[in-house]
Amino acid sequence: MTTVTEDSELAGLRDALGLLKDREQVAQRLLESSAKHSFDPDKELDWDAPVEDGKWFWPPELVSLYDTPLWRRMSEEQRMDLARHEAASLASLGIWFEIILMQLLVRHIYDKSVTSAHVRYALTEIADECRHSMMFARMIEKGGAPTYPVTKLNHNLARVLKTVSTTPGSFACTLLGEEILDWMQRLTFPDERVQTIVRGVTRIHVVEEARHVRYAREELRRQMVTAPRWERELTRVSSGEAARVFSIAFVNPQVYTNVGLDRREALAQVKASGHRREVMQSGAKRLTDFLDDIGVLRGAGRRLWKSSGLLA
Ligand SMILES: [Fe+2]
Ligand SMILES: [Fe+2]
């Protein structure tokens, strides 16, 4: 009996060591890639170039009202204006997420070996996010639209989350914040109808973000195997709740008022839009497939994901 327990403990330890080694290898590769492909947006992009006439700040198909009855009534000028405000709204959301993420990463490494590649990569990622947030802020200023903070309630919910959330929950939320915006940015940077500065910003972000997604995915996959049952359950529910909040907060409704539209009508049309549902579900697909694969989309958590509209 004793032998069996010892054997299984030894096997568990071997597994854990195997996972830790794997963790270091992943981090090592991400560090090598960071050394080769990192950008300084202040130097890399031409911030003094004038805004280009007739170019979009965000691809029209990715604008929330695209293809709705209201969109068809809007002039081209008003559509482009809405795209400019939505780009500012998404960039504001991006900065909010990155500031949360930086704190989550700092908390994640607090107890770990400072000389490990895993910690060194986390610090590299924090440095990436610092540059991104400054870059997004410059992009908002360049477009001339205001910043769009999230509601007081969401702002404070996130204050709690970033302070108390456990590791797997943190990485699940990280992926939620990163993958959907990343999917949109992959369509934005090659698009010749889009402003050069926005294409530059999204290109830099896509390149650096691919590593962040990899790091978070590997860590979450590991955690969903090693974390205790209560923590895995908590991760399912908290990520589902985060998805619900995220889908509502995605575009700040003040954008509609600011381009002269009726806010309630606009919100109702976005809600009823089949195109929009498809965009959001396509954007989330890569993420929801992955989360399903590692066992995050189960039970009450799955129901929350469905109610967010991000899971078909
Ligand atoms: Fe970022
Ligand atoms: Fe990131």
PDB file of C-alpha atoms and ligand atoms in Angstrom:
ATOM      1  CA  MET A   1       0.000   0.000   0.000  1.00  0.00           C
ATOM      2  CA  THR A   2       2.771   2.331   1.060  1.00  0.00           C
ATOM      3  CA  THR A   3       4.670   1.442  -2.083  1.00  0.00           C
ATOM      4  CA  VAL A   4       1.722   2.369  -4.297  1.00  0.00           C
ATOM      5  CA  THR A   5       1.392   5.790  -2.609  1.00  0.00           C
ATOM      6  CA  GLU A   6       5.110   6.405  -2.905  1.00  0.00           C
ATOM      7  CA  ASP A   7       5.073   5.331  -6.526  1.00  0.00           C
ATOM      8  CA  SER A   8       2.246   7.658  -7.409  1.00  0.00           C
ATOM      9  CA  GLU A   9       3.876  10.502  -5.487  1.00  0.00           C
ATOM     10  CA  LEU A  10       7.115   9.898  -7.346  1.00  0.00           C
ATOM     11  CA  ALA A  11       5.240   9.780 -10.641  1.00  0.00           C
ATOM     12  CA  GLY A  12       3.509  13.059  -9.717  1.00  0.00           C
ATOM     13  CA  LEU A  13       6.840  14.640  -8.916  1.00  0.00           C
ATOM     14  CA  ARG A  14       8.348  13.417 -12.178  1.00  0.00           C
ATOM     15  CA  ASP A  15       5.373  14.865 -14.033  1.00  0.00           C
ATOM     16  CA  ALA A  16       5.726  18.164 -12.234  1.00  0.00           C
ATOM     17  CA  LEU A  17       9.436  18.308 -13.055  1.00  0.00           C
ATOM     18  CA  GLY A  18       8.673  17.444 -16.657  1.00  0.00           C
ATOM     19  CA  LEU A  19       6.158  20.303 -16.815  1.00  0.00           C
ATOM     20  CA  LEU A  20       8.600  22.726 -15.212  1.00  0.00           C
ATOM     21  CA  LYS A  21      11.266  21.885 -17.731  1.00  0.00           C
ATOM     22  CA  ASP A  22       8.784  22.370 -20.500  1.00  0.00           C
ATOM     23  CA  ARG A  23       7.870  25.747 -18.984  1.00  0.00           C
ATOM     24  CA  GLU A  24      11.513  26.853 -19.119  1.00  0.00           C
ATOM     25  CA  GLN A  25      11.880  25.708 -22.723  1.00  0.00           C
ATOM     26  CA  VAL A  26       8.792  27.634 -23.776  1.00  0.00           C
ATOM     27  CA  ALA A  27      10.075  30.769 -22.050  1.00  0.00           C
ATOM     28  CA  GLN A  28      13.520  30.357 -23.582  1.00  0.00           C
ATOM     29  CA  ARG A  29      12.087  30.221 -27.086  1.00  0.00           C
ATOM     30  CA  LEU A  30       9.885  33.239 -26.409  1.00  0.00           C
ATOM     31  CA  LEU A  31      12.908  35.174 -25.149  1.00  0.00           C
ATOM     32  CA  GLU A  32      14.839  34.353 -28.332  1.00  0.00           C
ATOM     33  CA  SER A  33      11.922  35.470 -30.468  1.00  0.00           C
ATOM     34  CA  SER A  34      11.583  38.685 -28.400  1.00  0.00           C
ATOM     35  CA  ALA A  35      15.263  39.448 -28.984  1.00  0.00           C
ATOM     36  CA  LYS A  36      14.729  39.175 -32.750  1.00  0.00           C
ATOM     37  CA  HIS A  37      11.324  40.804 -33.222  1.00  0.00           C
ATOM     38  CA  SER A  38      10.609  43.635 -30.810  1.00  0.00           C
ATOM     39  CA  PHE A  39       9.753  47.175 -31.775  1.00  0.00           C
ATOM     40  CA  ASP A  40      10.057  50.645 -30.344  1.00  0.00           C
ATOM     41  CA  PRO A  41       6.860  52.302 -31.641  1.00  0.00           C
ATOM     42  CA  ASP A  42       8.192  55.807 -30.880  1.00  0.00           C
ATOM     43  CA  LYS A  43      11.012  55.287 -33.375  1.00  0.00           C
ATOM     44  CA  GLU A  44       9.435  52.729 -35.693  1.00  0.00           C
ATOM     45  CA  LEU A  45       6.338  54.723 -36.673  1.00  0.00           C
ATOM     46  CA  ASP A  46       6.046  58.144 -38.309  1.00  0.00           C
ATOM     47  CA  TRP A  47       3.940  59.998 -35.756  1.00  0.00           C
ATOM     48  CA  ASP A  48       4.366  63.349 -37.524  1.00  0.00           C
ATOM     49  CA  ALA A  49       2.844  62.226 -40.821  1.00  0.00           C
ATOM     50  CA  PRO A  50      -0.530  63.893 -41.397  1.00  0.00           C
ATOM     51  CA  VAL A  51      -3.798  61.945 -41.123  1.00  0.00           C
ATOM     52  CA  GLU A  52      -4.717  60.677 -44.607  1.00  0.00           C
ATOM     53  CA  ASP A  53      -7.885  61.878 -46.313  1.00  0.00           C
ATOM     54  CA  GLY A  54     -10.309  59.154 -47.314  1.00  0.00           C
ATOM     55  CA  LYS A  55      -8.679  56.447 -45.199  1.00  0.00           C
ATOM     56  CA  TRP A  56     -10.373  54.523 -42.385  1.00  0.00           C
ATOM     57  CA  PHE A  57      -9.204  54.300 -38.794  1.00  0.00           C
ATOM     58  CA  TRP A  58     -10.713  50.822 -38.574  1.00  0.00           C
ATOM     59  CA  PRO A  59     -11.893  48.464 -41.352  1.00  0.00           C
ATOM     60  CA  PRO A  60     -15.609  49.167 -41.942  1.00  0.00           C
ATOM     61  CA  GLU A  61     -16.616  45.478 -41.643  1.00  0.00           C
ATOM     62  CA  LEU A  62     -15.240  45.502 -38.093  1.00  0.00           C
ATOM     63  CA  VAL A  63     -17.264  48.570 -37.067  1.00  0.00           C
ATOM     64  CA  SER A  64     -20.108  47.553 -34.746  1.00  0.00           C
ATOM     65  CA  LEU A  65     -22.953  48.968 -36.866  1.00  0.00           C
ATOM     66  CA  TYR A  66     -21.693  47.661 -40.224  1.00  0.00           C
ATOM     67  CA  ASP A  67     -24.463  46.339 -42.486  1.00  0.00           C
ATOM     68  CA  THR A  68     -27.322  47.353 -40.168  1.00  0.00           C
ATOM     69  CA  PRO A  69     -30.298  49.454 -41.392  1.00  0.00           C
ATOM     70  CA  LEU A  70     -28.809  52.405 -39.499  1.00  0.00           C
ATOM     71  CA  TRP A  71     -25.435  51.964 -41.263  1.00  0.00           C
ATOM     72  CA  ARG A  72     -27.167  52.031 -44.630  1.00  0.00           C
ATOM     73  CA  ARG A  73     -28.769  55.376 -43.729  1.00  0.00           C
ATOM     74  CA  MET A  74     -25.465  56.917 -42.634  1.00  0.00           C
ATOM     75  CA  SER A  75     -23.305  58.995 -44.984  1.00  0.00           C
ATOM     76  CA  GLU A  76     -19.837  57.699 -45.834  1.00  0.00           C
ATOM     77  CA  GLU A  77     -18.389  60.537 -43.787  1.00  0.00           C
ATOM     78  CA  GLN A  78     -20.405  59.553 -40.724  1.00  0.00           C
ATOM     79  CA  ARG A  79     -19.386  55.892 -41.119  1.00  0.00           C
ATOM     80  CA  MET A  80     -15.719  56.867 -41.240  1.00  0.00           C
ATOM     81  CA  ASP A  81     -16.223  59.073 -38.222  1.00  0.00           C
ATOM     82  CA  LEU A  82     -17.747  56.165 -36.305  1.00  0.00           C
ATOM     83  CA  ALA A  83     -14.810  53.949 -37.317  1.00  0.00           C
ATOM     84  CA  ARG A  84     -12.408  56.584 -35.937  1.00  0.00           C
ATOM     85  CA  HIS A  85     -14.264  56.709 -32.617  1.00  0.00           C
ATOM     86  CA  GLU A  86     -14.504  52.904 -32.384  1.00  0.00           C
ATOM     87  CA  ALA A  87     -10.752  52.623 -33.008  1.00  0.00           C
ATOM     88  CA  ALA A  88     -10.222  55.017 -30.072  1.00  0.00           C
ATOM     89  CA  SER A  89     -12.677  53.020 -27.969  1.00  0.00           C
ATOM     90  CA  LEU A  90     -10.892  49.720 -28.706  1.00  0.00           C
ATOM     91  CA  ALA A  91      -7.489  51.267 -28.071  1.00  0.00           C
ATOM     92  CA  SER A  92      -8.798  52.561 -24.716  1.00  0.00           C
ATOM     93  CA  LEU A  93     -10.068  49.070 -23.911  1.00  0.00           C
ATOM     94  CA  GLY A  94      -6.663  47.678 -24.940  1.00  0.00           C
ATOM     95  CA  ILE A  95      -4.833  50.011 -22.554  1.00  0.00           C
ATOM     96  CA  TRP A  96      -7.213  49.094 -19.723  1.00  0.00           C
ATOM     97  CA  PHE A  97      -6.533  45.397 -20.357  1.00  0.00           C
ATOM     98  CA  GLU A  98      -2.798  45.842 -20.592  1.00  0.00           C
ATOM     99  CA  ILE A  99      -2.609  47.723 -17.317  1.00  0.00           C
ATOM    100  CA  ILE A 100      -4.574  44.904 -15.654  1.00  0.00           C
ATOM    101  CA  LEU A 101      -2.339  42.321 -17.313  1.00  0.00           C
ATOM    102  CA  MET A 102       0.852  44.009 -16.172  1.00  0.00           C
ATOM    103  CA  GLN A 103      -0.325  43.725 -12.571  1.00  0.00           C
ATOM    104  CA  LEU A 104      -1.365  40.079 -13.063  1.00  0.00           C
ATOM    105  CA  LEU A 105       2.075  39.266 -14.463  1.00  0.00           C
ATOM    106  CA  VAL A 106       3.846  41.025 -11.620  1.00  0.00           C
ATOM    107  CA  ARG A 107       1.765  39.027  -9.147  1.00  0.00           C
ATOM    108  CA  HIS A 108       2.412  35.818 -11.112  1.00  0.00           C
ATOM    109  CA  ILE A 109       6.193  36.069 -10.771  1.00  0.00           C
ATOM    110  CA  TYR A 110       6.329  37.401  -7.213  1.00  0.00           C
ATOM    111  CA  ASP A 111       7.124  33.985  -5.679  1.00  0.00           C
ATOM    112  CA  LYS A 112       9.151  32.515  -8.513  1.00  0.00           C
ATOM    113  CA  SER A 113      12.863  32.178  -9.138  1.00  0.00           C
ATOM    114  CA  VAL A 114      14.138  35.499 -10.428  1.00  0.00           C
ATOM    115  CA  THR A 115      16.760  33.842 -12.608  1.00  0.00           C
ATOM    116  CA  SER A 116      14.331  31.500 -14.406  1.00  0.00           C
ATOM    117  CA  ALA A 117      13.553  32.054 -18.077  1.00  0.00           C
ATOM    118  CA  HIS A 118       9.863  31.971 -17.123  1.00  0.00           C
ATOM    119  CA  VAL A 119      10.225  35.072 -14.941  1.00  0.00           C
ATOM    120  CA  ARG A 120      12.580  36.780 -17.386  1.00  0.00           C
ATOM    121  CA  TYR A 121      10.022  36.321 -20.140  1.00  0.00           C
ATOM    122  CA  ALA A 122       7.197  37.666 -17.940  1.00  0.00           C
ATOM    123  CA  LEU A 123       9.305  40.805 -17.386  1.00  0.00           C
ATOM    124  CA  THR A 124       9.897  41.039 -21.147  1.00  0.00           C
ATOM    125  CA  GLU A 125       6.158  40.837 -21.724  1.00  0.00           C
ATOM    126  CA  ILE A 126       5.498  43.569 -19.152  1.00  0.00           C
ATOM    127  CA  ALA A 127       7.980  45.751 -21.053  1.00  0.00           C
ATOM    128  CA  ASP A 128       6.113  44.971 -24.311  1.00  0.00           C
ATOM    129  CA  GLU A 129       2.808  45.979 -22.721  1.00  0.00           C
ATOM    130  CA  CYS A 130       4.297  49.228 -21.422  1.00  0.00           C
ATOM    131  CA  ARG A 131       5.274  50.173 -24.980  1.00  0.00           C
ATOM    132  CA  HIS A 132       1.888  49.040 -26.340  1.00  0.00           C
ATOM    133  CA  SER A 133      -0.134  51.149 -23.933  1.00  0.00           C
ATOM    134  CA  MET A 134       1.907  54.244 -24.777  1.00  0.00           C
ATOM    135  CA  MET A 135       1.544  53.438 -28.482  1.00  0.00           C
ATOM    136  CA  PHE A 136      -2.244  53.042 -28.221  1.00  0.00           C
ATOM    137  CA  ALA A 137      -2.492  56.322 -26.329  1.00  0.00           C
ATOM    138  CA  ARG A 138      -0.540  58.099 -29.090  1.00  0.00           C
ATOM    139  CA  MET A 139      -2.799  56.515 -31.693  1.00  0.00           C
ATOM    140  CA  ILE A 140      -5.905  57.807 -29.895  1.00  0.00           C
ATOM    141  CA  GLU A 141      -4.430  61.318 -29.790  1.00  0.00           C
ATOM    142  CA  LYS A 142      -3.479  61.151 -33.443  1.00  0.00           C
ATOM    143  CA  GLY A 143      -7.040  60.246 -34.444  1.00  0.00           C
ATOM    144  CA  GLY A 144      -8.449  63.165 -32.491  1.00  0.00           C
ATOM    145  CA  ALA A 145     -11.225  61.130 -30.847  1.00  0.00           C
ATOM    146  CA  PRO A 146     -11.482  61.107 -27.041  1.00  0.00           C
ATOM    147  CA  THR A 147     -10.408  58.238 -24.785  1.00  0.00           C
ATOM    148  CA  TYR A 148     -13.232  55.907 -23.839  1.00  0.00           C
ATOM    149  CA  PRO A 149     -12.910  54.534 -20.312  1.00  0.00           C
ATOM    150  CA  VAL A 150     -15.023  51.540 -19.253  1.00  0.00           C
ATOM    151  CA  THR A 151     -17.903  52.078 -16.821  1.00  0.00           C
ATOM    152  CA  LYS A 152     -17.186  52.724 -13.134  1.00  0.00           C
ATOM    153  CA  LEU A 153     -18.635  49.298 -12.308  1.00  0.00           C
ATOM    154  CA  ASN A 154     -16.365  47.411 -14.742  1.00  0.00           C
ATOM    155  CA  HIS A 155     -13.422  49.551 -13.704  1.00  0.00           C
ATOM    156  CA  ASN A 156     -13.976  48.485 -10.094  1.00  0.00           C
ATOM    157  CA  LEU A 157     -14.783  44.841 -10.902  1.00  0.00           C
ATOM    158  CA  ALA A 158     -11.416  44.659 -12.637  1.00  0.00           C
ATOM    159  CA  ARG A 159      -9.779  46.304  -9.629  1.00  0.00           C
ATOM    160  CA  VAL A 160     -10.945  43.323  -7.574  1.00  0.00           C
ATOM    161  CA  LEU A 161     -10.005  40.793 -10.267  1.00  0.00           C
ATOM    162  CA  LYS A 162      -6.479  42.057 -10.777  1.00  0.00           C
ATOM    163  CA  THR A 163      -5.895  42.056  -7.025  1.00  0.00           C
ATOM    164  CA  VAL A 164      -7.292  38.678  -6.007  1.00  0.00           C
ATOM    165  CA  SER A 165      -7.562  36.425  -9.073  1.00  0.00           C
ATOM    166  CA  THR A 166      -5.613  33.174  -8.981  1.00  0.00           C
ATOM    167  CA  THR A 167      -3.151  32.156 -11.701  1.00  0.00           C
ATOM    168  CA  PRO A 168      -5.392  30.142 -14.071  1.00  0.00           C
ATOM    169  CA  GLY A 169      -8.184  32.733 -13.866  1.00  0.00           C
ATOM    170  CA  SER A 170      -5.660  35.475 -14.650  1.00  0.00           C
ATOM    171  CA  PHE A 171      -4.379  33.701 -17.750  1.00  0.00           C
ATOM    172  CA  ALA A 172      -7.875  32.861 -18.988  1.00  0.00           C
ATOM    173  CA  CYS A 173      -8.813  36.564 -18.743  1.00  0.00           C
ATOM    174  CA  THR A 174      -5.541  37.515 -20.411  1.00  0.00           C
ATOM    175  CA  LEU A 175      -6.397  35.377 -23.425  1.00  0.00           C
ATOM    176  CA  LEU A 176      -9.885  36.829 -23.569  1.00  0.00           C
ATOM    177  CA  GLY A 177      -8.406  40.324 -23.733  1.00  0.00           C
ATOM    178  CA  GLU A 178      -5.708  39.428 -26.213  1.00  0.00           C
ATOM    179  CA  GLU A 179      -7.146  36.989 -28.725  1.00  0.00           C
ATOM    180  CA  ILE A 180     -10.294  38.768 -29.974  1.00  0.00           C
ATOM    181  CA  LEU A 181      -8.597  42.129 -30.430  1.00  0.00           C
ATOM    182  CA  ASP A 182      -5.691  40.281 -32.033  1.00  0.00           C
ATOM    183  CA  TRP A 183      -8.015  38.643 -34.564  1.00  0.00           C
ATOM    184  CA  MET A 184      -9.324  42.090 -35.543  1.00  0.00           C
ATOM    185  CA  GLN A 185      -5.827  43.535 -35.774  1.00  0.00           C
ATOM    186  CA  ARG A 186      -4.737  40.732 -38.110  1.00  0.00           C
ATOM    187  CA  LEU A 187      -7.405  41.952 -40.520  1.00  0.00           C
ATOM    188  CA  THR A 188      -6.477  45.605 -39.974  1.00  0.00           C
ATOM    189  CA  PHE A 189      -2.724  45.829 -40.618  1.00  0.00           C
ATOM    190  CA  PRO A 190      -2.745  44.441 -44.196  1.00  0.00           C
ATOM    191  CA  ASP A 191      -5.801  46.559 -45.176  1.00  0.00           C
ATOM    192  CA  GLU A 192      -4.852  49.313 -47.650  1.00  0.00           C
ATOM    193  CA  ARG A 193      -8.026  51.270 -46.947  1.00  0.00           C
ATOM    194  CA  VAL A 194      -6.767  51.893 -43.413  1.00  0.00           C
ATOM    195  CA  GLN A 195      -4.640  54.842 -42.127  1.00  0.00           C
ATOM    196  CA  THR A 196      -0.903  54.090 -42.283  1.00  0.00           C
ATOM    197  CA  ILE A 197      -0.394  54.853 -38.596  1.00  0.00           C
ATOM    198  CA  VAL A 198      -3.171  52.435 -37.574  1.00  0.00           C
ATOM    199  CA  ARG A 199      -1.689  49.748 -39.820  1.00  0.00           C
ATOM    200  CA  GLY A 200       1.721  50.283 -38.227  1.00  0.00           C
ATOM    201  CA  VAL A 201       0.338  50.131 -34.691  1.00  0.00           C
ATOM    202  CA  THR A 202      -1.655  46.960 -35.343  1.00  0.00           C
ATOM    203  CA  ARG A 203       1.269  45.268 -37.136  1.00  0.00           C
ATOM    204  CA  ILE A 204       3.602  45.820 -34.196  1.00  0.00           C
ATOM    205  CA  HIS A 205       0.932  44.648 -31.807  1.00  0.00           C
ATOM    206  CA  VAL A 206       0.157  41.458 -33.752  1.00  0.00           C
ATOM    207  CA  VAL A 207       3.842  40.444 -33.928  1.00  0.00           C
ATOM    208  CA  GLU A 208       4.512  40.951 -30.219  1.00  0.00           C
ATOM    209  CA  GLU A 209       1.135  39.668 -29.091  1.00  0.00           C
ATOM    210  CA  ALA A 210       1.642  36.254 -30.709  1.00  0.00           C
ATOM    211  CA  ARG A 211       4.251  35.532 -28.027  1.00  0.00           C
ATOM    212  CA  HIS A 212       1.952  36.711 -25.242  1.00  0.00           C
ATOM    213  CA  VAL A 213      -0.799  34.397 -26.440  1.00  0.00           C
ATOM    214  CA  ARG A 214       1.652  31.488 -26.541  1.00  0.00           C
ATOM    215  CA  TYR A 215       2.900  32.184 -23.005  1.00  0.00           C
ATOM    216  CA  ALA A 216      -0.602  32.513 -21.563  1.00  0.00           C
ATOM    217  CA  ARG A 217      -1.876  29.415 -23.379  1.00  0.00           C
ATOM    218  CA  GLU A 218       0.999  27.217 -22.227  1.00  0.00           C
ATOM    219  CA  GLU A 219       0.608  28.426 -18.662  1.00  0.00           C
ATOM    220  CA  LEU A 220      -3.167  27.987 -18.646  1.00  0.00           C
ATOM    221  CA  ARG A 221      -2.918  24.498 -20.143  1.00  0.00           C
ATOM    222  CA  ARG A 222      -0.448  23.581 -17.405  1.00  0.00           C
ATOM    223  CA  GLN A 223      -2.609  25.121 -14.677  1.00  0.00           C
ATOM    224  CA  MET A 224      -5.751  23.304 -15.804  1.00  0.00           C
ATOM    225  CA  VAL A 225      -3.871  20.047 -15.161  1.00  0.00           C
ATOM    226  CA  THR A 226      -2.079  20.956 -11.935  1.00  0.00           C
ATOM    227  CA  ALA A 227      -4.466  23.339 -10.116  1.00  0.00           C
ATOM    228  CA  PRO A 228      -6.806  21.942  -7.433  1.00  0.00           C
ATOM    229  CA  ARG A 229     -10.388  21.196  -8.427  1.00  0.00           C
ATOM    230  CA  TRP A 230     -11.866  24.326  -6.720  1.00  0.00           C
ATOM    231  CA  GLU A 231      -9.467  26.537  -8.632  1.00  0.00           C
ATOM    232  CA  ARG A 232     -10.297  24.930 -11.981  1.00  0.00           C
ATOM    233  CA  GLU A 233     -14.002  25.384 -11.233  1.00  0.00           C
ATOM    234  CA  LEU A 234     -13.430  29.008 -10.234  1.00  0.00           C
ATOM    235  CA  THR A 235     -11.544  29.550 -13.501  1.00  0.00           C
ATOM    236  CA  ARG A 236     -14.518  28.251 -15.520  1.00  0.00           C
ATOM    237  CA  VAL A 237     -16.980  30.572 -13.805  1.00  0.00           C
ATOM    238  CA  SER A 238     -14.741  33.653 -13.587  1.00  0.00           C
ATOM    239  CA  SER A 239     -13.683  33.437 -17.240  1.00  0.00           C
ATOM    240  CA  GLY A 240     -17.337  33.050 -18.255  1.00  0.00           C
ATOM    241  CA  GLU A 241     -18.250  36.126 -16.235  1.00  0.00           C
ATOM    242  CA  ALA A 242     -15.297  38.000 -17.734  1.00  0.00           C
ATOM    243  CA  ALA A 243     -16.503  37.029 -21.235  1.00  0.00           C
ATOM    244  CA  ARG A 244     -19.960  38.381 -20.423  1.00  0.00           C
ATOM    245  CA  VAL A 245     -18.568  41.705 -19.152  1.00  0.00           C
ATOM    246  CA  PHE A 246     -16.085  41.888 -22.031  1.00  0.00           C
ATOM    247  CA  SER A 247     -18.736  41.480 -24.736  1.00  0.00           C
ATOM    248  CA  ILE A 248     -20.806  44.311 -23.230  1.00  0.00           C
ATOM    249  CA  ALA A 249     -17.847  46.636 -22.611  1.00  0.00           C
ATOM    250  CA  PHE A 250     -16.240  45.935 -25.989  1.00  0.00           C
ATOM    251  CA  VAL A 251     -17.373  49.159 -27.664  1.00  0.00           C
ATOM    252  CA  ASN A 252     -18.228  52.120 -25.446  1.00  0.00           C
ATOM    253  CA  PRO A 253     -21.777  53.266 -26.439  1.00  0.00           C
ATOM    254  CA  GLN A 254     -20.704  56.882 -26.071  1.00  0.00           C
ATOM    255  CA  VAL A 255     -19.181  56.511 -29.564  1.00  0.00           C
ATOM    256  CA  TYR A 256     -22.687  56.572 -31.071  1.00  0.00           C
ATOM    257  CA  THR A 257     -23.648  59.796 -29.287  1.00  0.00           C
ATOM    258  CA  ASN A 258     -20.352  61.367 -30.292  1.00  0.00           C
ATOM    259  CA  VAL A 259     -20.991  60.853 -34.008  1.00  0.00           C
ATOM    260  CA  GLY A 260     -24.545  62.163 -33.764  1.00  0.00           C
ATOM    261  CA  LEU A 261     -26.475  58.876 -33.602  1.00  0.00           C
ATOM    262  CA  ASP A 262     -29.223  57.840 -31.225  1.00  0.00           C
ATOM    263  CA  ARG A 263     -27.433  55.696 -28.671  1.00  0.00           C
ATOM    264  CA  ARG A 264     -30.377  53.431 -27.856  1.00  0.00           C
ATOM    265  CA  GLU A 265     -31.237  52.788 -31.467  1.00  0.00           C
ATOM    266  CA  ALA A 266     -27.592  52.088 -32.299  1.00  0.00           C
ATOM    267  CA  LEU A 267     -27.226  49.645 -29.387  1.00  0.00           C
ATOM    268  CA  ALA A 268     -30.425  47.829 -30.362  1.00  0.00           C
ATOM    269  CA  GLN A 269     -29.248  47.479 -33.949  1.00  0.00           C
ATOM    270  CA  VAL A 270     -25.819  46.187 -32.946  1.00  0.00           C
ATOM    271  CA  LYS A 271     -27.540  43.643 -30.695  1.00  0.00           C
ATOM    272  CA  ALA A 272     -29.779  42.472 -33.539  1.00  0.00           C
ATOM    273  CA  SER A 273     -26.986  42.393 -36.128  1.00  0.00           C
ATOM    274  CA  GLY A 274     -26.187  38.950 -37.529  1.00  0.00           C
ATOM    275  CA  HIS A 275     -23.003  40.336 -39.093  1.00  0.00           C
ATOM    276  CA  ARG A 276     -21.800  41.608 -35.723  1.00  0.00           C
ATOM    277  CA  ARG A 277     -22.553  38.295 -34.009  1.00  0.00           C
ATOM    278  CA  GLU A 278     -20.558  36.528 -36.676  1.00  0.00           C
ATOM    279  CA  VAL A 279     -17.619  38.934 -36.326  1.00  0.00           C
ATOM    280  CA  MET A 280     -17.497  38.508 -32.539  1.00  0.00           C
ATOM    281  CA  GLN A 281     -17.842  34.719 -32.710  1.00  0.00           C
ATOM    282  CA  SER A 282     -15.237  34.414 -35.467  1.00  0.00           C
ATOM    283  CA  GLY A 283     -12.915  36.618 -33.406  1.00  0.00           C
ATOM    284  CA  ALA A 284     -13.407  34.407 -30.366  1.00  0.00           C
ATOM    285  CA  LYS A 285     -13.340  31.043 -32.178  1.00  0.00           C
ATOM    286  CA  ARG A 286      -9.622  30.335 -31.897  1.00  0.00           C
ATOM    287  CA  LEU A 287      -9.858  31.087 -28.170  1.00  0.00           C
ATOM    288  CA  THR A 288     -13.071  29.181 -27.428  1.00  0.00           C
ATOM    289  CA  ASP A 289     -11.762  26.101 -29.313  1.00  0.00           C
ATOM    290  CA  PHE A 290      -8.637  26.185 -27.169  1.00  0.00           C
ATOM    291  CA  LEU A 291     -10.517  26.727 -23.900  1.00  0.00           C
ATOM    292  CA  ASP A 292     -12.875  23.905 -24.770  1.00  0.00           C
ATOM    293  CA  ASP A 293      -9.901  21.662 -25.470  1.00  0.00           C
ATOM    294  CA  ILE A 294      -8.312  22.236 -22.042  1.00  0.00           C
ATOM    295  CA  GLY A 295     -11.587  21.915 -20.120  1.00  0.00           C
ATOM    296  CA  VAL A 296     -12.452  25.541 -19.293  1.00  0.00           C
ATOM    297  CA  LEU A 297     -15.793  25.583 -21.113  1.00  0.00           C
ATOM    298  CA  ARG A 298     -17.840  23.328 -18.851  1.00  0.00           C
ATOM    299  CA  GLY A 299     -20.906  23.616 -16.622  1.00  0.00           C
ATOM    300  CA  ALA A 300     -21.947  27.049 -15.367  1.00  0.00           C
ATOM    301  CA  GLY A 301     -18.895  28.603 -17.045  1.00  0.00           C
ATOM    302  CA  ARG A 302     -20.042  27.372 -20.447  1.00  0.00           C
ATOM    303  CA  ARG A 303     -23.498  28.857 -19.907  1.00  0.00           C
ATOM    304  CA  LEU A 304     -21.923  32.249 -19.146  1.00  0.00           C
ATOM    305  CA  TRP A 305     -19.774  31.999 -22.278  1.00  0.00           C
ATOM    306  CA  LYS A 306     -22.909  31.320 -24.312  1.00  0.00           C
ATOM    307  CA  SER A 307     -24.753  34.242 -22.775  1.00  0.00           C
ATOM    308  CA  SER A 308     -21.809  36.502 -23.688  1.00  0.00           C
ATOM    309  CA  GLY A 309     -22.614  35.798 -27.359  1.00  0.00           C
ATOM    310  CA  LEU A 310     -18.965  34.870 -27.994  1.00  0.00           C
ATOM    311  CA  LEU A 311     -19.644  31.130 -28.046  1.00  0.00           C
ATOM    312  CA  ALA A 312     -21.995  29.813 -30.722  1.00  0.00           C
TER     313      ALA A 312
HETATM  314 FE    FE B   1      -0.287  44.474 -25.900  1.00  0.00          FE
HETATM  315 FE    FE B   2      -0.240  41.246 -24.649  1.00  0.00          FE
END
